Coordinates of C-alpha atoms in Angstrom, one line a residue:
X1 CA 9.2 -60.7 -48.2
X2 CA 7.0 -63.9 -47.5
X3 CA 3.3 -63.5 -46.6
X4 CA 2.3 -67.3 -46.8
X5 CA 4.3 -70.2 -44.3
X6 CA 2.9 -73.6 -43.5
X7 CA 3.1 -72.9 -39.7
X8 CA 1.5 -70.1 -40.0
X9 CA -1.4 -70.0 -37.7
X10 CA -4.8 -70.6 -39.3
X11 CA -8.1 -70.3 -39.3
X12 CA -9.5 -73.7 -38.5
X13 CA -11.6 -75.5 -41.3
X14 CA -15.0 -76.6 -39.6
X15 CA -18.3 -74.7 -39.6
X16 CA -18.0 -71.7 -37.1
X17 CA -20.4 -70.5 -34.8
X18 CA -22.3 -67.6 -35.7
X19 CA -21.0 -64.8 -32.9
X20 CA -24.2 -63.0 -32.1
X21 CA -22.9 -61.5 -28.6
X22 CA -25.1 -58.1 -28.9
X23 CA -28.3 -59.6 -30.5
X24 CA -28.1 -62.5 -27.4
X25 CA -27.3 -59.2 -24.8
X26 CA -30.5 -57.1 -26.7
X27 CA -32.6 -60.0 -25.7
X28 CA -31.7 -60.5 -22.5
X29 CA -31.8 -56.6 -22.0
X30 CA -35.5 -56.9 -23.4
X31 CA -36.8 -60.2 -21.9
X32 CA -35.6 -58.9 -18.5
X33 CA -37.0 -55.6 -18.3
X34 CA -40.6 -56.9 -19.8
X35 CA -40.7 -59.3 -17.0
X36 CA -40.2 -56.5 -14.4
X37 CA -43.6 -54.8 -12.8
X38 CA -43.4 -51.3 -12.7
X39 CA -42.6 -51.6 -9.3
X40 CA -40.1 -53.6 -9.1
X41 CA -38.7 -51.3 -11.9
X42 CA -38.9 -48.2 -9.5
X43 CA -37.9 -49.6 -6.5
X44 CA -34.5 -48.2 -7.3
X45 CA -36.0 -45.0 -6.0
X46 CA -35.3 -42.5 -9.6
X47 CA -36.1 -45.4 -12.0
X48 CA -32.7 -45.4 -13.1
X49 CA -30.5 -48.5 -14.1
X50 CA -29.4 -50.6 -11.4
X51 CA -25.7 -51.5 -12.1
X52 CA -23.3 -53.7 -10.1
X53 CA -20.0 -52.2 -10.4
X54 CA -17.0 -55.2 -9.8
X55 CA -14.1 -53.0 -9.9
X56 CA -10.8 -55.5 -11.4
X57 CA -8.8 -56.2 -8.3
X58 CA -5.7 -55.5 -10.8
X59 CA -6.5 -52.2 -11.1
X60 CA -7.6 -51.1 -7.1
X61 CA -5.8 -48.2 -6.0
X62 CA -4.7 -50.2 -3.2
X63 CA -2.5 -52.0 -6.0
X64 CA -2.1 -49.9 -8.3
X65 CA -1.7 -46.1 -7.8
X66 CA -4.8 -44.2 -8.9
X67 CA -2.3 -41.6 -10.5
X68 CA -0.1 -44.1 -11.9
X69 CA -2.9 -46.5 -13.6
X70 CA -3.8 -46.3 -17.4
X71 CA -7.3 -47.4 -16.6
X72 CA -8.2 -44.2 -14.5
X73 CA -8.3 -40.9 -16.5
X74 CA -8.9 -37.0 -15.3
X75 CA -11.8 -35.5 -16.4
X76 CA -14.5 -32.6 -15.7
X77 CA -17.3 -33.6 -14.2
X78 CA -20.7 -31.7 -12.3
X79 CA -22.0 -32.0 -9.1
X80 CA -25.0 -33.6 -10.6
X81 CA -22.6 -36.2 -11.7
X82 CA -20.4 -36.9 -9.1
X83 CA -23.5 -37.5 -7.1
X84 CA -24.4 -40.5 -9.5
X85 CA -20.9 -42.1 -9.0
X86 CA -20.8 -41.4 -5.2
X87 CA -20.8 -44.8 -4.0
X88 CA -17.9 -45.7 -5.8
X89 CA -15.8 -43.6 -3.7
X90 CA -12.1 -45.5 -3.9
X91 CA -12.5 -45.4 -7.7
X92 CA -12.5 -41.8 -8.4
X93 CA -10.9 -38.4 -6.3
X94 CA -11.8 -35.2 -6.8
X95 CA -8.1 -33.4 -8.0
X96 CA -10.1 -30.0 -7.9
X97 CA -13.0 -27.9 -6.9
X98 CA -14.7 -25.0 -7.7
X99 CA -12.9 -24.1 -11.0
X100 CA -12.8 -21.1 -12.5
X101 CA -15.2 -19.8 -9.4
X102 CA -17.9 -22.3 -10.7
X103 CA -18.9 -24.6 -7.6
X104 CA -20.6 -27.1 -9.8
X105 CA -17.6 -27.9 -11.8
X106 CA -15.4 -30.5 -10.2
X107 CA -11.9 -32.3 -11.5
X108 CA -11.7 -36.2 -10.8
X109 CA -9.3 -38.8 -11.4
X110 CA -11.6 -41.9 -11.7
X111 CA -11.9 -44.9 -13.1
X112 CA -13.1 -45.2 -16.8
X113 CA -16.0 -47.2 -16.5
X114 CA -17.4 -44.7 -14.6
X115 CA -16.2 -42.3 -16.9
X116 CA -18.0 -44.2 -19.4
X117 CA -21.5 -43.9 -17.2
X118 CA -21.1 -39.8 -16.8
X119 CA -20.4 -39.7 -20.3
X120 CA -24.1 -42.0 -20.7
X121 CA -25.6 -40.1 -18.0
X122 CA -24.5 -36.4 -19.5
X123 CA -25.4 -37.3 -23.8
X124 CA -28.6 -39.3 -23.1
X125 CA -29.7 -38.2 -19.6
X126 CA -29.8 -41.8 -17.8
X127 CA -29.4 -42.2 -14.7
X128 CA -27.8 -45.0 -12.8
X129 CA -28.0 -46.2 -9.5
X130 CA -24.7 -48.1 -8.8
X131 CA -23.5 -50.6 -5.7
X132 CA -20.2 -51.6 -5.4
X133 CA -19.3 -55.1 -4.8
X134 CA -15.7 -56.2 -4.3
X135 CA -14.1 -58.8 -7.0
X136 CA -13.3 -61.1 -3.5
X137 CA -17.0 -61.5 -2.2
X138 CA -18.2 -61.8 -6.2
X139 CA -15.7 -64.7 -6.5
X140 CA -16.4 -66.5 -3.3
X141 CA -20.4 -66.9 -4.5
X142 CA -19.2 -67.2 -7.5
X143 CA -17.3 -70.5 -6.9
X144 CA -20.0 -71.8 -4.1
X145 CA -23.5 -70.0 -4.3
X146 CA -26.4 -71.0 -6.7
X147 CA -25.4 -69.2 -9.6
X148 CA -28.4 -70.0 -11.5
X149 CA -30.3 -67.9 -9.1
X150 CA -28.6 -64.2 -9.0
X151 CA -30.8 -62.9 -7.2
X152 CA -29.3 -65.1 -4.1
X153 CA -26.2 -63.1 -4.7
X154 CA -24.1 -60.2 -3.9
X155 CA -25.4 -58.4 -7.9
X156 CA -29.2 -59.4 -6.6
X157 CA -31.7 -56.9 -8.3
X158 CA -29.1 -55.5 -10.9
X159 CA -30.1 -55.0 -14.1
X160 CA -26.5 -54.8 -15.8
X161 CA -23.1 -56.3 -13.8
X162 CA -20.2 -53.6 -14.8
X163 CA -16.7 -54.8 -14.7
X164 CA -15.2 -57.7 -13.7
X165 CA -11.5 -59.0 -14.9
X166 CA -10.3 -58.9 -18.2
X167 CA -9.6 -61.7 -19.9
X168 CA -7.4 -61.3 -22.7
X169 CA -4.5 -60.8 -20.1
X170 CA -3.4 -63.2 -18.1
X171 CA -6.4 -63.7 -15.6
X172 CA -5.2 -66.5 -13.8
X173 CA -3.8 -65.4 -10.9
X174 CA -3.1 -64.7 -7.2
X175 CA -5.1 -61.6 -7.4
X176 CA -8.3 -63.0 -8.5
X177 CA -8.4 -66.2 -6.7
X178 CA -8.1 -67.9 -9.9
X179 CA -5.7 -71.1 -10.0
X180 CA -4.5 -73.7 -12.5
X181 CA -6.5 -75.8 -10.8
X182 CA -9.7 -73.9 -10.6
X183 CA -9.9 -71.8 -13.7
X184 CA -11.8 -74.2 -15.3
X185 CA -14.7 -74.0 -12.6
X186 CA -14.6 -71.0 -12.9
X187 CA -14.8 -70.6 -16.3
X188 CA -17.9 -72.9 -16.8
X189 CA -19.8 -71.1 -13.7
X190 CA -19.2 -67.5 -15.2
X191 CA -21.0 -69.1 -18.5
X192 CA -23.7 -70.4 -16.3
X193 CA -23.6 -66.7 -14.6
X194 CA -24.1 -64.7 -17.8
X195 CA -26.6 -66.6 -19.2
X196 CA -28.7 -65.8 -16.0
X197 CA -27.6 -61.6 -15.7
X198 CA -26.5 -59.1 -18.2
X199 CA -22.5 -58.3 -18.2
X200 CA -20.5 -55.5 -19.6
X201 CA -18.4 -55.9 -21.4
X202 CA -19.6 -59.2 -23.0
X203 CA -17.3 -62.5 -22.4
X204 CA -17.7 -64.2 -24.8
X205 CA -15.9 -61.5 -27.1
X206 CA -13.2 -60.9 -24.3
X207 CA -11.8 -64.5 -24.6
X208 CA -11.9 -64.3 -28.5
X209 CA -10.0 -61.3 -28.4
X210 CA -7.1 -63.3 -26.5
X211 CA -6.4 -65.8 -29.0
X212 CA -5.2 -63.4 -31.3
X213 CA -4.0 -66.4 -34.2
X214 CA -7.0 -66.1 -36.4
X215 CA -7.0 -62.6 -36.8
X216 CA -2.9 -62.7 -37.2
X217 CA -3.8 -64.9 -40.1
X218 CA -6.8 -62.6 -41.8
X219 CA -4.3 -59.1 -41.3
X220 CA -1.6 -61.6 -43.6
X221 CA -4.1 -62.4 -46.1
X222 CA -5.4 -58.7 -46.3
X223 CA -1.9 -57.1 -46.7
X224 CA -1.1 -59.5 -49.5
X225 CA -4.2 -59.2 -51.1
X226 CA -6.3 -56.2 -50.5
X227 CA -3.7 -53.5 -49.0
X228 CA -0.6 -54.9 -51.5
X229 CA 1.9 -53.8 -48.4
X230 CA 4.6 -55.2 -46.0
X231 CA 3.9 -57.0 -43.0
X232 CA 5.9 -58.5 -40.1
X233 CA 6.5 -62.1 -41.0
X234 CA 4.4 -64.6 -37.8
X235 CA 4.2 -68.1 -37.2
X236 CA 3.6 -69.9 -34.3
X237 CA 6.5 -71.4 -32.1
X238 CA 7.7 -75.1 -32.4
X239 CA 8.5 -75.3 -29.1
X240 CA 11.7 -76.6 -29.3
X241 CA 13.8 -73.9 -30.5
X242 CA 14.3 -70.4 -29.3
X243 CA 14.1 -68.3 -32.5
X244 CA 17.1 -65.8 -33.1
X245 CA 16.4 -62.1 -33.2
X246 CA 12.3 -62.6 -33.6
X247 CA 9.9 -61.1 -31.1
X248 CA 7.9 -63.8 -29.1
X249 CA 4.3 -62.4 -27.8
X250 CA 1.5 -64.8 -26.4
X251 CA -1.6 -64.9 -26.6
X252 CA -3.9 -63.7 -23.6
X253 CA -2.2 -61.0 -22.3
X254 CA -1.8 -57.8 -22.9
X255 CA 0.4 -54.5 -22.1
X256 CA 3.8 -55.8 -22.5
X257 CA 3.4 -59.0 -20.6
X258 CA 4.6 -62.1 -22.4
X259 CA 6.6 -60.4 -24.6
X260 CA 10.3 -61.0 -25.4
X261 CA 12.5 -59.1 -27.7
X262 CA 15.2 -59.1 -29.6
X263 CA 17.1 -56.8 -28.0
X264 CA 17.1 -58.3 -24.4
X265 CA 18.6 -61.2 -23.0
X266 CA 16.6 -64.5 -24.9
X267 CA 14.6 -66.9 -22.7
X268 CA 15.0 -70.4 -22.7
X269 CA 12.6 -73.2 -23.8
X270 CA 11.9 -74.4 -20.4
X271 CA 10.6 -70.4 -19.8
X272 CA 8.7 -70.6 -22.6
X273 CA 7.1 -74.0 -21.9
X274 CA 6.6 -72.6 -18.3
X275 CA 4.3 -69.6 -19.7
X276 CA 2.2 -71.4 -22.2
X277 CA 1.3 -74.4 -19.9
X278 CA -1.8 -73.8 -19.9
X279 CA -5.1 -74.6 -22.6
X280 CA -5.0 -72.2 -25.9
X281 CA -1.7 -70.6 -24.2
X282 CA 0.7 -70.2 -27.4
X283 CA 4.0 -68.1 -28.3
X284 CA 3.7 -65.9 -31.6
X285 CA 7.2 -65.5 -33.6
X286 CA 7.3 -62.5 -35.0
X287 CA 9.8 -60.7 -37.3
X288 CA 11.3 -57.8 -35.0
X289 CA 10.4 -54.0 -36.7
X290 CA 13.5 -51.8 -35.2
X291 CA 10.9 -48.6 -36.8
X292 CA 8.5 -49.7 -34.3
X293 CA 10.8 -48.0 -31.5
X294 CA 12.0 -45.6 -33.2
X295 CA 9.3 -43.9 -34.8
X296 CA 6.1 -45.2 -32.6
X297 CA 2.9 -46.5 -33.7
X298 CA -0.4 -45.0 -34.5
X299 CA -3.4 -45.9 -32.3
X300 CA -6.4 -45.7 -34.3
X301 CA -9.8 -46.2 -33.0
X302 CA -12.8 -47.7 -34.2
X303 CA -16.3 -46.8 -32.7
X304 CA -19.4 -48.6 -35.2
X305 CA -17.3 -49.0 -37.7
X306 CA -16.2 -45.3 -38.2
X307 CA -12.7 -43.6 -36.7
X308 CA -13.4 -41.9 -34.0
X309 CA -9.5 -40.9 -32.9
X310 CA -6.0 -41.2 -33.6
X311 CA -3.4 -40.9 -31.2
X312 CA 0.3 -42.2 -31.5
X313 CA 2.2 -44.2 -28.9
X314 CA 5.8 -43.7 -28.6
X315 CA 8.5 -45.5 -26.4
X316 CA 10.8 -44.2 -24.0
X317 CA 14.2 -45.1 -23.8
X318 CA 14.9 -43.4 -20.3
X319 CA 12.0 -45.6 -18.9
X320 CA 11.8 -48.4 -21.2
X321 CA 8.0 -48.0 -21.1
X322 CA 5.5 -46.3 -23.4
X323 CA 3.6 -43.2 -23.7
X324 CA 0.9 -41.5 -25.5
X325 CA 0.6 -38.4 -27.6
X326 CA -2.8 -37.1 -28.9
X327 CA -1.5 -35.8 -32.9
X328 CA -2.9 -33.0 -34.3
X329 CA -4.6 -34.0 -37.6
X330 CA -1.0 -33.7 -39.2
X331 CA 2.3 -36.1 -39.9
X332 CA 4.2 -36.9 -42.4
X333 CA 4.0 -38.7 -45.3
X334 CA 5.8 -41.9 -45.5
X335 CA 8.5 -40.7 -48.1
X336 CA 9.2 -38.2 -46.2
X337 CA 9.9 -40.7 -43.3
X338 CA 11.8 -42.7 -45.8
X339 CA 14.2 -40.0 -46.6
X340 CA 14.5 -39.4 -43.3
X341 CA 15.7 -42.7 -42.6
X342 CA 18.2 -43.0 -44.7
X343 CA 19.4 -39.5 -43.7
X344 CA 20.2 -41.1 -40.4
X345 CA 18.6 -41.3 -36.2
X346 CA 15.2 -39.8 -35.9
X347 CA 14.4 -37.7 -33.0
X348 CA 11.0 -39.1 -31.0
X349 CA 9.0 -36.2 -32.5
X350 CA 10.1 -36.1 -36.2
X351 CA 6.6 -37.7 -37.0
X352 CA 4.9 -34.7 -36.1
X353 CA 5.7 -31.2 -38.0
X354 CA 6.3 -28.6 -35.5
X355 CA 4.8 -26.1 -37.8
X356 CA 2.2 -28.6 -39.9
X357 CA 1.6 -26.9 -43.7
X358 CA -1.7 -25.4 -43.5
X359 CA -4.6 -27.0 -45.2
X360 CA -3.4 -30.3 -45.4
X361 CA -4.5 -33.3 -43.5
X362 CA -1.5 -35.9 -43.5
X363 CA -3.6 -38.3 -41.9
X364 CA -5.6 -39.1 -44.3
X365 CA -3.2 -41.8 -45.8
X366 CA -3.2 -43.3 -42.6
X367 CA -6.8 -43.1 -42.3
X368 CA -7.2 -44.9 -45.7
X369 CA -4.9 -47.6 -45.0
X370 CA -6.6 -48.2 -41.9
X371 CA -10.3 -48.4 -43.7
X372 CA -9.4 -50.5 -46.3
X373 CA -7.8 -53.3 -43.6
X374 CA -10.7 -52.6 -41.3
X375 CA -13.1 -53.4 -44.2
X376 CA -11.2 -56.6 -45.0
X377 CA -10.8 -57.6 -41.6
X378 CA -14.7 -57.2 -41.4
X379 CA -15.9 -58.9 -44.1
X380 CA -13.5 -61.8 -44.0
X381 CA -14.8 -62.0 -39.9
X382 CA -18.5 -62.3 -41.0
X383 CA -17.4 -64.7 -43.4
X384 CA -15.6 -67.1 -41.2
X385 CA -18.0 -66.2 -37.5
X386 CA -21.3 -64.6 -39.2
X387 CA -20.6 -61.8 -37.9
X388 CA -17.5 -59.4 -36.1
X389 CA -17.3 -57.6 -33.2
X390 CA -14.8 -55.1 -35.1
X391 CA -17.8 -53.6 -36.3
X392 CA -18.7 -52.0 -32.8
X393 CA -15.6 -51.2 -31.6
X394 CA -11.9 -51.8 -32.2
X395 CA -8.9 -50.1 -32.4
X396 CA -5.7 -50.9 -34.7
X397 CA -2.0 -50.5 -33.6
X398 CA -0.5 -49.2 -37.1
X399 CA 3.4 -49.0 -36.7
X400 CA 5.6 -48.3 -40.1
X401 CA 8.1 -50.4 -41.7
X402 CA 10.7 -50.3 -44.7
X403 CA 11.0 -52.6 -47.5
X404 CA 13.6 -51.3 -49.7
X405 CA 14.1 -47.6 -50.0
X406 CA 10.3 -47.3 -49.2
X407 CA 8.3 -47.1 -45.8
X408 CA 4.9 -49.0 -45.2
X409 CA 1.8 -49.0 -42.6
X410 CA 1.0 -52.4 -41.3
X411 CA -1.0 -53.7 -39.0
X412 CA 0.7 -54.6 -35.5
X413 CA -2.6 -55.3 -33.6
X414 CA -5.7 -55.2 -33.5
X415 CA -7.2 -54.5 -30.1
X416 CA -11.4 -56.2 -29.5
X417 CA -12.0 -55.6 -26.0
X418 CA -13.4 -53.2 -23.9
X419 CA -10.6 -53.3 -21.0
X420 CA -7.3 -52.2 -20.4
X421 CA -6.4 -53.1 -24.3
X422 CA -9.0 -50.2 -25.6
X423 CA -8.8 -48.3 -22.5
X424 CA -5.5 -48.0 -22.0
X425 CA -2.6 -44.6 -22.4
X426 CA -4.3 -42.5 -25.5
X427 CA -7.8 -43.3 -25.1
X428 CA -9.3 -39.4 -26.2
X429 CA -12.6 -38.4 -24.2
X430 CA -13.7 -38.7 -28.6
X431 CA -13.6 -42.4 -27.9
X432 CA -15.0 -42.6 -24.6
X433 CA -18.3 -40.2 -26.3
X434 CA -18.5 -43.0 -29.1
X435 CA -18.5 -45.8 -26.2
X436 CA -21.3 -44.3 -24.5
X437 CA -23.1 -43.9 -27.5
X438 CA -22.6 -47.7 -28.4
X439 CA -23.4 -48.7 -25.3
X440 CA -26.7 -46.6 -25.1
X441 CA -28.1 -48.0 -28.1
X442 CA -27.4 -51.4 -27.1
X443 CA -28.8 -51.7 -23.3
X444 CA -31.7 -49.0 -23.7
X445 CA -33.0 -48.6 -27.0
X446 CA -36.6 -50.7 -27.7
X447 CA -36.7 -53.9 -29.5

């Protein structure tokens, strides 16, 4: 087992820019609402927020199936609430009424970024006024109007813009309007755009999380030096040379895209070149983990720096696609995986005791492992940036892997934003409480 290689990817050595995304949102938050007159800050008829929602056209029902689509989620919602998300209508369906004989007690499909605003609405007792404007109108001002004057556009009088694409997949393309040869327009006057109106999520944070090198590099160093443990050997490609039973992954995307594995049919350079033509696009070698398949991995998520959930993600072999289980405080211990191992196959569910032993709480090494790499992760962020956005929310793909006789937890990913990669299968209503939380504190509490 190596940890170190020269082509490695690495952290550049130049001073970095202190990332200050939520102090810079705070103060917009605080500067805007000051310069409001009371008036203007009622107009909304209840005085609540005033939010623009720009649903991501990847995700519209009319592309996706509502059913079908990781990014919508059932839930149980009140009357009182539903009328708050009303004018979304196209982004939510109500699966059921009356329940149990209670007529304010509805079931919904709907999208989770309005999830995320019940959830607000329900813990804190917020209310939000919400207009809908389609990603196509957004785009064409985008591109022509005067963006240094929102209040010319479709978001005017908005006091937060909620949605938009995400960018650590693959956001250049036919569905947003967004070209090779217009993507960098659009990048500069979606700069020019925030620095004038409030956005959730943050950008800024979004297009870090694509990169993905950096933090490849700072999971190396911490399980070599602060965890002690196994982990999937990465460099970057040489573009030449197709690499022989590695997995390739690039960066900005997400969900399976971009990915090519050992056990399929290997692309050629030309495909590869093809997919990484554009700026910061690069292919990540990576040795393939067989246990990955077999056994799963552990989604573990961060909110403010503490867990707030564990799940496990498992892939299935009928479908070739992945699914998500919610565990239940219990699985087993990695020798007992180890044993298992050598025994022979495991069956999809062997992680998880049918009949747990009472009293004990198996996740806890998992839990432990996953501190002590978030701490390191953390503090070697701050070092590098000033400051990491791990530390409001995050959550870690931990797969396990052998070396020897013995099994390990590593690190497969590390998932930043707050879009399809945190939202997606496994995302516990737990998470979705610490979101709202988090997301309280940082638009409505006083400077």
């Amino acid at each position: 087992m190596s940890h170190t290689q020269q082509s490695r990817p690495s952290v550049p050595q130049r001073t970095l820019r202190k990332i200050d995304y939520f102090n810079q949102l705070l103060e917009r938050v605080h500067d805007s609402d000051a310069s409001k007159s009371h008036q203007e800050s009622t107009s909304a008829g209840n005085g609540g927020k005033r939010v623009c929602f720009i649903p991501d056209p990847n995700l519209r029902s009319d592309v996706v199936h509502m059913q079908d689509n990781v990014f919508f989620t059932d839930a149980l919602i009140t009357a009182d609430e539903l009328t708050i998300i009303f004018p979304a209508g196209g982004h939510f369906s109500v699966i059921a009424d009356n329940l149990e004989g209670d007529t304010n007690l509805k079931r919904v499909r709907i999208d989770k970024w309005l999830l995320l605003m019940v959830d607000v609405r329900r813990m804190y007792s917020e209310y939000f006024n919400i207009r809908v404007v389609r990603w196509e109108t957004f785009f064409s001002w985008l591109m022509g109007g005067d963006i240094t004057h929102p209040e010319t556009g479709p978001c005017r009088g908005a006091d937060l813009v909620l949605g938009g694409i995400d960018y650590t997949t693959e956001y250049i393309n036919t569905v947003n309007g967004i070209t090779r040869e217009n993507y960098q327009r659009f990048d500069e006057r979606m700069d020019i755009f925030a620095s004038h109106m409030r956005i959730w999520p943050p950008i800024a944070p979004s297009r870090e999380g694509a990169i993905k090198n950096h933090r490849i590099q700072m999971l190396d160093y911490i399980s070599t030096y602060i965890t002690r443990t196994p982990r999937p050997e990465s460099m970057l490609w040489d573009g030449q040379h197709v690499p022989h039973g590695k997995v390739l992954k690039r960066t900005h995307s997400a969900f399976g895209n971009h990915v090519f594995l050992p056990t399929a049919p290997p692309p050629s350079v030309q495909q590869l070149q093809g997919l990484c033509d554009l700026p910061g696009r690069q292919w990540i070698v990576q040795d393939w983990v067989p246990t990955l398949r077999q056994l799963g991995e552990y989604k573990v998520y961060f909110v403010e720096g503490e867990i707030v959930w564990v799940s496990v993600a498992r892939f299935n072999e009928n479908t070739s696609g992945w699914y998500a289980m919610d565990t239940n405080n219990e699985t087993r211990r990695l020798h007992e995986v180890a044993a298992m191992l050598r025994a022979g196959p495991i069956l999809h569910d062997y992680l998880f005791p049918p009949e747990p032993p009472q009293g004990i709480s198996h996740l806890s090494d998992l839990i432990m492992f996953s501190k002590r790499t978030f701490e390191g992760l953390t503090s070697r962020e701050r070092g590098y940036y000033g400051d990491s956005l791990l530390l409001q929310w995050c959550r870690m793909d931990v797969g396990i892997m052998t070396s020897g006789d013995a099994c390990w937890y590593f690190v497969n990913e590390v998932e930043t934003n707050m879009g399809l990669g945190l939202f997606g299968e496994g995302c516990h209503r737990a998470v979705m409480n610490g979101l709202a939380g988090l997301w309280h504190t940082l638009l409505y509490s006083p400077a």
